[in-house]
Amino acid sequence: MDAYIEFRNVVKKFDDFVALDHVSLQIPKGAFVTLLGPSGCGKTTLMRQLAGFSEPEEGDVLVDGKRMNGLPPFKRNTPLVFQEYALFPHMTVYENISYGLKLKKAPKEEKDRKVAEMLEMFNLQGLDGRFPKQLSGGQQQRVAFARALVMGQEILLLDEPLSNLDAKLRVEVRTELRQIQQKFTRYVTHDQDEALSMSDIIAVMRRGRIEQIGSPWEIYFRPATRFVADFVGTVNFLEGTAHREADGSLSVDHRGMRLRVDEDTDLQGGEPVTLVVRPEGISLMGLEETVPEGTALRGTIENYSFLGRMIRYWVRVGEEVFVIDDANVDLTGARTGDVQLRLDTRKLHVLKGGGADAAG
């Protein structure tokens, strides 16, 4: 992978607090990359190193092979859009978008042409004469994006830019961002749903370090650590012991139940492991239905929540409660009583170790 943006062993400290602990990350050109993690994990701090608002104590930041350390923000061409739109209230949409071109003293023809391109790209046609207070929240956010990109930058940094929008509008705007993504390299940090739906690459951060880098599918279905599995989406954890069957296949002994796993791994028999089971990787079945050995558990439905496109169930199996998402919604209502939980062995993921120490 040819890196367009690269962080090399970046360290950033605030007094005794280590905000970035030898972070290395490579980003190819044209990729939509998301930084994901809890508050205080270093996401915004890492972006500020690239934008030039902060400098690392150690390590290098490179763009297209050029070292950025020490360059002021206005020489980096890496605009950063925050949660707050920060539009000039006394300026029209046209004036807000063209502000950078005005400082550059670009000819009026160039300003008109580039602003028109941005208006079309972000579905803002006909709004160029309006002031920010006359726009909806989604329109204001689009103006902020347009103003950041009108100078022709190939990098756009977004720090939770959709968090102030309502749920429906957030989906609409992130879909539009994804549609124009191929034209820019983006470096993003926001919530999990946006990360999974928009990203080519996700980097999950924790305590100033990167826990895992991968595609949305890898992060969700093949998390490298228990933290990543637990942070990204809902998950069921089953602790047990790995077993190699006579035919060489892998199974996990969980509380006396032998569960088959299809995942290819170098685990040997007797090792403590943790199974990662996503809610959609479990199907609810009646007690009378036949299922392959080693793929089902028996439990009792304790609660459910109807979500329209699916029903989320909480099912007790012994001392544990499983979360299951059933997309096969019956018009007659939710299931009740005793059921079988059939595990999709293709979607089971094994982490070495048990409990909080489980890692892949």
Short mmCIF file of N, CA, C and O in Angstrom, two decimals, residues 9-13 18-24 41-42 46 58 205-210:
data_model
loop_
_atom_site.label_atom_id
_atom_site.label_comp_id
_atom_site.label_asym_id
_atom_site.label_seq_id
_atom_site.Cartn_x
_atom_site.Cartn_y
_atom_site.Cartn_z
N ASN A 9 5.48 6.75 14.32
CA ASN A 9 5.83 6.76 15.74
C ASN A 9 5.56 8.11 16.40
O ASN A 9 6.43 8.67 17.09
N VAL A 10 4.37 8.63 16.20
CA VAL A 10 4.03 9.95 16.71
C VAL A 10 3.72 9.88 18.21
O VAL A 10 2.92 9.05 18.65
N VAL A 11 4.37 10.76 18.96
CA VAL A 11 4.16 10.87 20.40
C VAL A 11 3.73 12.30 20.71
O VAL A 11 4.35 13.26 20.26
N LYS A 12 2.64 12.41 21.47
CA LYS A 12 2.18 13.73 21.92
C LYS A 12 1.81 13.65 23.39
O LYS A 12 1.05 12.77 23.80
N LYS A 13 2.36 14.57 24.20
CA LYS A 13 2.10 14.58 25.63
C LYS A 13 1.53 15.93 26.05
O LYS A 13 1.88 16.97 25.48
N VAL A 18 0.00 11.07 28.34
CA VAL A 18 0.44 10.68 27.00
C VAL A 18 -0.80 10.54 26.12
O VAL A 18 -1.55 9.56 26.21
N ALA A 19 -1.04 11.52 25.26
CA ALA A 19 -2.22 11.51 24.40
C ALA A 19 -2.03 10.59 23.19
O ALA A 19 -2.98 9.94 22.74
N LEU A 20 -0.81 10.55 22.66
CA LEU A 20 -0.47 9.66 21.54
C LEU A 20 0.80 8.92 21.91
O LEU A 20 1.83 9.53 22.20
N ASP A 21 0.73 7.61 21.87
CA ASP A 21 1.83 6.77 22.35
C ASP A 21 2.43 5.99 21.18
O ASP A 21 2.02 4.87 20.90
N HIS A 22 3.37 6.61 20.47
CA HIS A 22 4.06 5.97 19.35
C HIS A 22 3.06 5.41 18.31
O HIS A 22 3.05 4.22 18.01
N VAL A 23 2.24 6.31 17.79
CA VAL A 23 1.21 5.94 16.82
C VAL A 23 1.79 5.94 15.41
O VAL A 23 2.41 6.92 14.98
N SER A 24 1.60 4.84 14.70
CA SER A 24 1.99 4.73 13.29
C SER A 24 0.76 4.33 12.48
O SER A 24 0.03 3.41 12.87
N CYS A 41 -9.23 9.09 23.74
CA CYS A 41 -8.32 8.04 23.26
C CYS A 41 -7.25 8.59 22.32
O CYS A 41 -6.30 7.87 22.00
N GLY A 42 -7.39 9.84 21.85
CA GLY A 42 -6.37 10.43 21.00
C GLY A 42 -6.80 10.72 19.58
O GLY A 42 -5.98 11.16 18.76
N LEU A 46 -4.65 13.25 17.20
CA LEU A 46 -3.93 12.76 16.02
C LEU A 46 -4.27 13.60 14.79
O LEU A 46 -3.38 13.93 13.99
N GLU A 58 7.66 13.57 19.44
CA GLU A 58 8.47 12.61 18.71
C GLU A 58 7.70 12.15 17.48
O GLU A 58 6.48 12.24 17.43
N MET A 205 -8.91 3.28 18.22
CA MET A 205 -7.90 3.78 19.15
C MET A 205 -8.33 3.57 20.60
O MET A 205 -9.52 3.56 20.93
N ARG A 206 -7.31 3.42 21.45
CA ARG A 206 -7.54 3.27 22.89
C ARG A 206 -6.30 3.74 23.64
O ARG A 206 -5.19 3.29 23.34
N ARG A 207 -6.50 4.67 24.55
CA ARG A 207 -5.41 5.15 25.41
C ARG A 207 -4.19 5.59 24.61
O ARG A 207 -3.05 5.28 24.95
N GLY A 208 -4.42 6.33 23.54
CA GLY A 208 -3.33 6.88 22.77
C GLY A 208 -2.65 5.92 21.82
O GLY A 208 -1.64 6.27 21.20
N ARG A 209 -3.18 4.71 21.68
CA ARG A 209 -2.61 3.72 20.77
C ARG A 209 -3.67 3.23 19.79
O ARG A 209 -4.87 3.35 20.05
N ILE A 210 -3.21 2.66 18.69
CA ILE A 210 -4.12 2.04 17.74
C ILE A 210 -4.24 0.56 18.06
O ILE A 210 -3.25 -0.17 18.04
#
